[in-house]
PDB file of C-alpha atoms in Angstrom:
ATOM      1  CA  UNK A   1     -16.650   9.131  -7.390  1.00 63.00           C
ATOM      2  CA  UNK A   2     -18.025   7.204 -10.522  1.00 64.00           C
ATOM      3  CA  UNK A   3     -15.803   9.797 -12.543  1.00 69.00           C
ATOM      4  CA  UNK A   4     -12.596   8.740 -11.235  1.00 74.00           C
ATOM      5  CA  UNK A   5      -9.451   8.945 -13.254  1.00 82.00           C
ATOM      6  CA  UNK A   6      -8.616   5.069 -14.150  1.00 87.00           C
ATOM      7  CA  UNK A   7      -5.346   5.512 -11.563  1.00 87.00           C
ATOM      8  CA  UNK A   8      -7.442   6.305  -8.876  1.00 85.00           C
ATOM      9  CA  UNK A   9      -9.639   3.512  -9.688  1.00 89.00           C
ATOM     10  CA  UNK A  10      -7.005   1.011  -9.917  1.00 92.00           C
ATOM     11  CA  UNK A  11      -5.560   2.752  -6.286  1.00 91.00           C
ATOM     12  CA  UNK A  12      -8.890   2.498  -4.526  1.00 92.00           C
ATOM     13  CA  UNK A  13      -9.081  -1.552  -5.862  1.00 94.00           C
ATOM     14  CA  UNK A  14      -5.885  -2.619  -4.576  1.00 95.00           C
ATOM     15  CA  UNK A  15      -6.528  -1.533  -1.500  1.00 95.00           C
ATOM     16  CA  UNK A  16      -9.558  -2.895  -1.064  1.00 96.00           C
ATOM     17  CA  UNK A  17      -8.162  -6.297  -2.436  1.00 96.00           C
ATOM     18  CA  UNK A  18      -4.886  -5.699  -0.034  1.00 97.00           C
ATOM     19  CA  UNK A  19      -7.461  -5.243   3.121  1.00 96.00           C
ATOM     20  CA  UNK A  20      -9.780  -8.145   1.694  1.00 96.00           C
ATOM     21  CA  UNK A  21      -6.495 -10.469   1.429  1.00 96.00           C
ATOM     22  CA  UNK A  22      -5.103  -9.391   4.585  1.00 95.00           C
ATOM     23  CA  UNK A  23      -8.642 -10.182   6.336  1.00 94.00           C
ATOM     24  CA  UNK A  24      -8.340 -13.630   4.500  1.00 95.00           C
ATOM     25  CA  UNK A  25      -5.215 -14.683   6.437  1.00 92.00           C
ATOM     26  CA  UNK A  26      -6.979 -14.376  10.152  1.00 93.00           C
ATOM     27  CA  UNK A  27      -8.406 -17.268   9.346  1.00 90.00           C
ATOM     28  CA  UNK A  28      -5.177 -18.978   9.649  1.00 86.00           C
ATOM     29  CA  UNK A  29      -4.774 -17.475  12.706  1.00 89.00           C
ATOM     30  CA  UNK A  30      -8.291 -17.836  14.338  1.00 89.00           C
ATOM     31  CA  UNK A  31      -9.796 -20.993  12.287  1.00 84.00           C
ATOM     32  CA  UNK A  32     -13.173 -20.041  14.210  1.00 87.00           C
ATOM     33  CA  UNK A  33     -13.569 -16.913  11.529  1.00 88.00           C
ATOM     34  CA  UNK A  34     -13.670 -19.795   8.305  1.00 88.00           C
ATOM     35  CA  UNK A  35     -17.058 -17.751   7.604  1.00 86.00           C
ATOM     36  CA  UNK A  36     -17.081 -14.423   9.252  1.00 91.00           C
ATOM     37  CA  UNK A  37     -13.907 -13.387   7.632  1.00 93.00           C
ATOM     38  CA  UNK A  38     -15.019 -13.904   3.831  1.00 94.00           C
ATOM     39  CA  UNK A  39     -18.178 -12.447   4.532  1.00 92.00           C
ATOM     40  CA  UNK A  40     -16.493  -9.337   5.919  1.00 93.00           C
ATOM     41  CA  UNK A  41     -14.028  -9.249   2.956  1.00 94.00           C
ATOM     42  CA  UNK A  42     -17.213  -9.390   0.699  1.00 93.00           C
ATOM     43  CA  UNK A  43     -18.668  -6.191   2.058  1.00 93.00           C
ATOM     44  CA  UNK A  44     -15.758  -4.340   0.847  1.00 94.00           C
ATOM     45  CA  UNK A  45     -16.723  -4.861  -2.464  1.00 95.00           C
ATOM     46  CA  UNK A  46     -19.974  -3.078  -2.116  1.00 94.00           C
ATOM     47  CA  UNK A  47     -17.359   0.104  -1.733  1.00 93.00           C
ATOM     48  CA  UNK A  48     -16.751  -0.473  -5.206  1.00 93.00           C
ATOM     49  CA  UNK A  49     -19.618  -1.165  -6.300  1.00 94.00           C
ATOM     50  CA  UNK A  50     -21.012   1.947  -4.787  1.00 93.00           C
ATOM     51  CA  UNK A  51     -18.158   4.288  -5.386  1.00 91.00           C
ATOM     52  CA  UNK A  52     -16.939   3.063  -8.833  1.00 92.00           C
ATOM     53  CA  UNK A  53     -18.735   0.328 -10.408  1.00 91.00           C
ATOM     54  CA  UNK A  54     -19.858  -3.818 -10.913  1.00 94.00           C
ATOM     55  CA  UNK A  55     -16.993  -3.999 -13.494  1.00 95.00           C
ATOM     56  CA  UNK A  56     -14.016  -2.793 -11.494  1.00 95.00           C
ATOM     57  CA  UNK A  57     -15.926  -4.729  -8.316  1.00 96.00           C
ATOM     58  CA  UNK A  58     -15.687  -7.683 -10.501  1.00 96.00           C
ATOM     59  CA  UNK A  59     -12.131  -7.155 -11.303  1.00 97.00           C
ATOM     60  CA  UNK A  60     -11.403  -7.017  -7.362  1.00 97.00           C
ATOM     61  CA  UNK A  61     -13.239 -10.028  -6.324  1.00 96.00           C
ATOM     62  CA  UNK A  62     -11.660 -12.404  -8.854  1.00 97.00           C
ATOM     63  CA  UNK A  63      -7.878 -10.784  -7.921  1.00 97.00           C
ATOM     64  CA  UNK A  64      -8.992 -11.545  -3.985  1.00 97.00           C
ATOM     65  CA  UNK A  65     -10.263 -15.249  -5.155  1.00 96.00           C
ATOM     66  CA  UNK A  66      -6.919 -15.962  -7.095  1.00 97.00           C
ATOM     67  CA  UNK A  67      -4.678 -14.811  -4.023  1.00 97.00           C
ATOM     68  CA  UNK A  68      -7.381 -16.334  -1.623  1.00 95.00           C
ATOM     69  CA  UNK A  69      -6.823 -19.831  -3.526  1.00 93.00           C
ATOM     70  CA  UNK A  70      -3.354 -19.622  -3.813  1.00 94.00           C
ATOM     71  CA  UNK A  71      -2.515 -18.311  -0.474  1.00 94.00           C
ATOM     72  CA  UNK A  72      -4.912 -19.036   2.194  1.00 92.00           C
ATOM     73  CA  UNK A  73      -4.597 -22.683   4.275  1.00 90.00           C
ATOM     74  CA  UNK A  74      -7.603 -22.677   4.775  1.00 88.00           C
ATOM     75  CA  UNK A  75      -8.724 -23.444   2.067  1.00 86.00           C
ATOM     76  CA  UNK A  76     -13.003 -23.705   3.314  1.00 85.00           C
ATOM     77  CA  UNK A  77     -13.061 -20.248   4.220  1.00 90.00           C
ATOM     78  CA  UNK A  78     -11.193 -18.951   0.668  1.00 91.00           C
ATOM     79  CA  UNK A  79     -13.879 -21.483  -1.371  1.00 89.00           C
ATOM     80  CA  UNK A  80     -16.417 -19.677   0.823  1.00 89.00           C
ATOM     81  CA  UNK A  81     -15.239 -16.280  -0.248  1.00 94.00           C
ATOM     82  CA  UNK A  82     -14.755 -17.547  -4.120  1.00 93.00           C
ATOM     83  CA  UNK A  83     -18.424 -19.264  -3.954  1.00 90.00           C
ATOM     84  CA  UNK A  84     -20.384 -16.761  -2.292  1.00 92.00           C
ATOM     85  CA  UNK A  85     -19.456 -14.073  -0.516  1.00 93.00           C
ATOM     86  CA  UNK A  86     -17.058 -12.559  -3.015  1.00 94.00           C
ATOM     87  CA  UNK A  87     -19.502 -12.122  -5.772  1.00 94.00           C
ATOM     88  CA  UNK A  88     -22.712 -11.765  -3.688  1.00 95.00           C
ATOM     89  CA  UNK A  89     -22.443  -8.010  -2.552  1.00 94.00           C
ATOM     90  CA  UNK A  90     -22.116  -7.657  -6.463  1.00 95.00           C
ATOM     91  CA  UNK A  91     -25.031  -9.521  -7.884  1.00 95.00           C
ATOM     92  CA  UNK A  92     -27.342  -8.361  -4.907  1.00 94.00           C
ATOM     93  CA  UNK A  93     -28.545  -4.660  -6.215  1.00 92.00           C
ATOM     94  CA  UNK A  94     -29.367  -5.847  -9.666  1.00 94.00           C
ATOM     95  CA  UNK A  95     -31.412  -8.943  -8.535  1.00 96.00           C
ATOM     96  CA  UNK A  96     -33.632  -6.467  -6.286  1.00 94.00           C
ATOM     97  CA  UNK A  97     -33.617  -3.639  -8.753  1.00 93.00           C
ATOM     98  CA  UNK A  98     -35.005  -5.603 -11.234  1.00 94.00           C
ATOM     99  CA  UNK A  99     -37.222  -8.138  -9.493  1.00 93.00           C
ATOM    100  CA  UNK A 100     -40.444  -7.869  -7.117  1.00 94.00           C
ATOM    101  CA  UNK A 101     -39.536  -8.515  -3.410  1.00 94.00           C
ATOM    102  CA  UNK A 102     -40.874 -12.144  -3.458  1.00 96.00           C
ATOM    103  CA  UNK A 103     -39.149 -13.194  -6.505  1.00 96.00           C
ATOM    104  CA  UNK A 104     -35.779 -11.601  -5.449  1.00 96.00           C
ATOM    105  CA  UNK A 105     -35.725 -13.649  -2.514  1.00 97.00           C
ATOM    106  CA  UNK A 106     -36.589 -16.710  -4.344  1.00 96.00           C
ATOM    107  CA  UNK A 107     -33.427 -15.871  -6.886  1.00 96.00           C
ATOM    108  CA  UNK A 108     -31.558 -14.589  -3.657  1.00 96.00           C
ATOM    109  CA  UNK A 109     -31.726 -18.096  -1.913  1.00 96.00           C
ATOM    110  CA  UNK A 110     -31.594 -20.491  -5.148  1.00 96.00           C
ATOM    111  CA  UNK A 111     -27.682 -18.529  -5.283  1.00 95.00           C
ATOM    112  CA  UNK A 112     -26.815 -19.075  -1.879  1.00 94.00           C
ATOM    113  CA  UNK A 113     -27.928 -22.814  -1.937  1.00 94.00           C
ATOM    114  CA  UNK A 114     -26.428 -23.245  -5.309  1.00 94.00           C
ATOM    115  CA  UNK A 115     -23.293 -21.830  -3.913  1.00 91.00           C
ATOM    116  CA  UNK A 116     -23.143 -23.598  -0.285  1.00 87.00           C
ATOM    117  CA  UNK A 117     -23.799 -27.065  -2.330  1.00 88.00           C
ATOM    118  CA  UNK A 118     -21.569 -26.385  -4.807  1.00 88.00           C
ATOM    119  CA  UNK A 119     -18.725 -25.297  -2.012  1.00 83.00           C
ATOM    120  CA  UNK A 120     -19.166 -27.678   0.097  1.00 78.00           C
ATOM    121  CA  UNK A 121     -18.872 -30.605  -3.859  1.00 82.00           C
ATOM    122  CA  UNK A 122     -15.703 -28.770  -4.280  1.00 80.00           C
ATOM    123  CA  UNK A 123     -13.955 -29.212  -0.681  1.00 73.00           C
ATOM    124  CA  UNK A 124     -15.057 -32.722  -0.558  1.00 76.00           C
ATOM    125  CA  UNK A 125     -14.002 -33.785  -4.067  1.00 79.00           C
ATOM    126  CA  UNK A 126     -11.153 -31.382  -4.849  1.00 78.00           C
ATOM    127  CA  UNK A 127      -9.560 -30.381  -1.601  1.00 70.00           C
ATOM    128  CA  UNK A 128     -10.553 -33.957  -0.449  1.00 71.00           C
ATOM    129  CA  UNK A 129     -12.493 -32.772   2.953  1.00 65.00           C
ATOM    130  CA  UNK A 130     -12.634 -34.989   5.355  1.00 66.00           C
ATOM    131  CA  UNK A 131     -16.379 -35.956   6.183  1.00 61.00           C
ATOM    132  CA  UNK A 132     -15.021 -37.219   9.257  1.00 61.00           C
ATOM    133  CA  UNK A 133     -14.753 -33.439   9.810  1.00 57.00           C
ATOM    134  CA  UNK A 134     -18.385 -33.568  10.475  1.00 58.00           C
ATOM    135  CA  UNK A 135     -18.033 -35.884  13.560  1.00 61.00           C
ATOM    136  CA  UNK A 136     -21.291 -38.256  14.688  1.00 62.00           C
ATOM    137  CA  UNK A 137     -23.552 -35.535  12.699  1.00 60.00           C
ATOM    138  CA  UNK A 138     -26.892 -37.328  11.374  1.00 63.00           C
ATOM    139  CA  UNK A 139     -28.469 -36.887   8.174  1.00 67.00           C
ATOM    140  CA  UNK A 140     -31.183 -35.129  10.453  1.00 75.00           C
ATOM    141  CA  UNK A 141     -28.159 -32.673  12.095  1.00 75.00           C
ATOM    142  CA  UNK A 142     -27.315 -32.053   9.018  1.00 73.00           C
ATOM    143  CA  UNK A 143     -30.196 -31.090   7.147  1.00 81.00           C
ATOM    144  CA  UNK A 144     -30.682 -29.117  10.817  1.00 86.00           C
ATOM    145  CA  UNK A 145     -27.342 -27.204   9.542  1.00 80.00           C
ATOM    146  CA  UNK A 146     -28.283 -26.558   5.810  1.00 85.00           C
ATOM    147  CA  UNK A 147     -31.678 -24.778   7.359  1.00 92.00           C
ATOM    148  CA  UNK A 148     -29.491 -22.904   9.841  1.00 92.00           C
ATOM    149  CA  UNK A 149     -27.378 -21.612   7.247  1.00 90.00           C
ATOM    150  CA  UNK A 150     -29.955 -20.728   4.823  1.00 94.00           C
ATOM    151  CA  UNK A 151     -31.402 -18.482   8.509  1.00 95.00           C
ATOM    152  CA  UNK A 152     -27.928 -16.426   8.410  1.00 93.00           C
ATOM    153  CA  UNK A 153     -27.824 -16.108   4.491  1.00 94.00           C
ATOM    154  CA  UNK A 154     -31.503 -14.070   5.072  1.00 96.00           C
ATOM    155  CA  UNK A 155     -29.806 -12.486   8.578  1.00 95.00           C
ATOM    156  CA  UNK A 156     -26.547 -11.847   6.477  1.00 94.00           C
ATOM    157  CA  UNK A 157     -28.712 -10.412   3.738  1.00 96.00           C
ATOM    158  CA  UNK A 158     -30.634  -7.644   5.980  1.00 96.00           C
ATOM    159  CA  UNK A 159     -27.452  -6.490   7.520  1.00 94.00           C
ATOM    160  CA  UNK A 160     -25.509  -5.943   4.178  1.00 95.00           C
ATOM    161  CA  UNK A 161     -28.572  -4.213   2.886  1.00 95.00           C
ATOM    162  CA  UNK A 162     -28.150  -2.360   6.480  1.00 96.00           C
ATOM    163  CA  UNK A 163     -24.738  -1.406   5.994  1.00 94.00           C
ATOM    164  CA  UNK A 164     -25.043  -0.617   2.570  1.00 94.00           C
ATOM    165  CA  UNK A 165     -27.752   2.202   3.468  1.00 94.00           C
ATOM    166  CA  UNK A 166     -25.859   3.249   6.363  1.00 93.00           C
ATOM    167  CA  UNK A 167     -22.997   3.497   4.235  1.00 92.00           C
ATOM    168  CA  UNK A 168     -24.905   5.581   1.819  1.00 92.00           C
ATOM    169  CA  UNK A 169     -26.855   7.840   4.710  1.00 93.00           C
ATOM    170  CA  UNK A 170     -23.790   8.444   6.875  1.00 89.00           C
ATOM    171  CA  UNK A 171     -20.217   7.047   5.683  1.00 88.00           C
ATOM    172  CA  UNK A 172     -19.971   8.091   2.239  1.00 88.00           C
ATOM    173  CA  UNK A 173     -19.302  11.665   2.731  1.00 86.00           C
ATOM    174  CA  UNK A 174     -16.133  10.684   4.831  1.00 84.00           C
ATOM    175  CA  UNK A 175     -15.228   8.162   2.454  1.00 82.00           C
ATOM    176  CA  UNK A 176     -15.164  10.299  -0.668  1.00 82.00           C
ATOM    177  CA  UNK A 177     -13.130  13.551   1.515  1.00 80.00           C
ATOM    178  CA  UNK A 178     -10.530  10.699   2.092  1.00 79.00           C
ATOM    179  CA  UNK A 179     -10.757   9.413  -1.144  1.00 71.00           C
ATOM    180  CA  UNK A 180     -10.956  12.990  -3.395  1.00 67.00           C
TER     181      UNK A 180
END
């Protein structure tokens, strides 16, 4: 689908930015979703990545981060999205095309750390996050936490790469009759 018409293009992106939006809000609705929701808008972008290319993916995760920012309440789960799991499905195919396995997941997790630190800077200093948030939480509970996350980044990681050859192997096909 790489040779699109630029309408098309433009079609296919606002409605994967409409959907990515949309799946934005339920976290207003079910707060529980603060980090299953951005991850799931994320994966939409490897659609256009796949079907049409990094640029126009690009151009749809910073349209879903402006609208995320401005629109969302909460506002942890659209920093999420704007830190991480917007641009993520993105950078992910040229960091293993290019690097060995090893090194790949060395660059793989420096990002996600760089981007969970960085997130969690921004909510505390700019959105003025209550630490109190994190209730009687240790130093040692929360160093506990940083490890668990950095154990679903890798289980995150296998399932996109998952998805993204199932969506190759089996979904595409379907996709691209819809999408002619």
């Amino acid at each position: 689908m790489k040779n699109l018409n630029k309408s098309s293009k433009t079609a296919l992106g606002g409605i994967i930015a409409a959907v990515s939006v949309v799946l934005m809000f339920l976290t207003s609705i079910i707060p529980t979703l603060t980090y299953a929701v951005p991850a799931a808008a994320g994966l939409l972008l490897v659609i256009m990545v796949i079907e049409i290319d990094k640029k126009w993916a690009t151009v749809v995760y910073i349209a879903v981060s402006i609208l995320s920012a401005l629109l969302i309440a909460d506002k942890e789960s659209a920093v999420m999205y704007i830190a991480f799991f917007g641009y993520y499905p993105i950078v992910k195919q040229p960091i293993e095309k290019h690097l060995n396995k090893y090194l790949a997941w060395v660059i793989k997790l420096l990002i996600f750390n760089i981007s969970i630190i960085a997130s969690y800077l921004l909510l505390i200093y700019v959105f003025n996050l209550d630490m109190d948030d994190f209730g009687e939480f240790t130093k040692t509970a929360l160093i506990l936490l940083y490890l668990a996350f950095n154990v679903v980044f890798v289980l995150y990681d296998v399932a996109l790469t998952r998805l993204i050859t199932a969506y190759l192997n089996r979904w595409q096909r379907q996709f691209r009759k819809i999408f002619k």
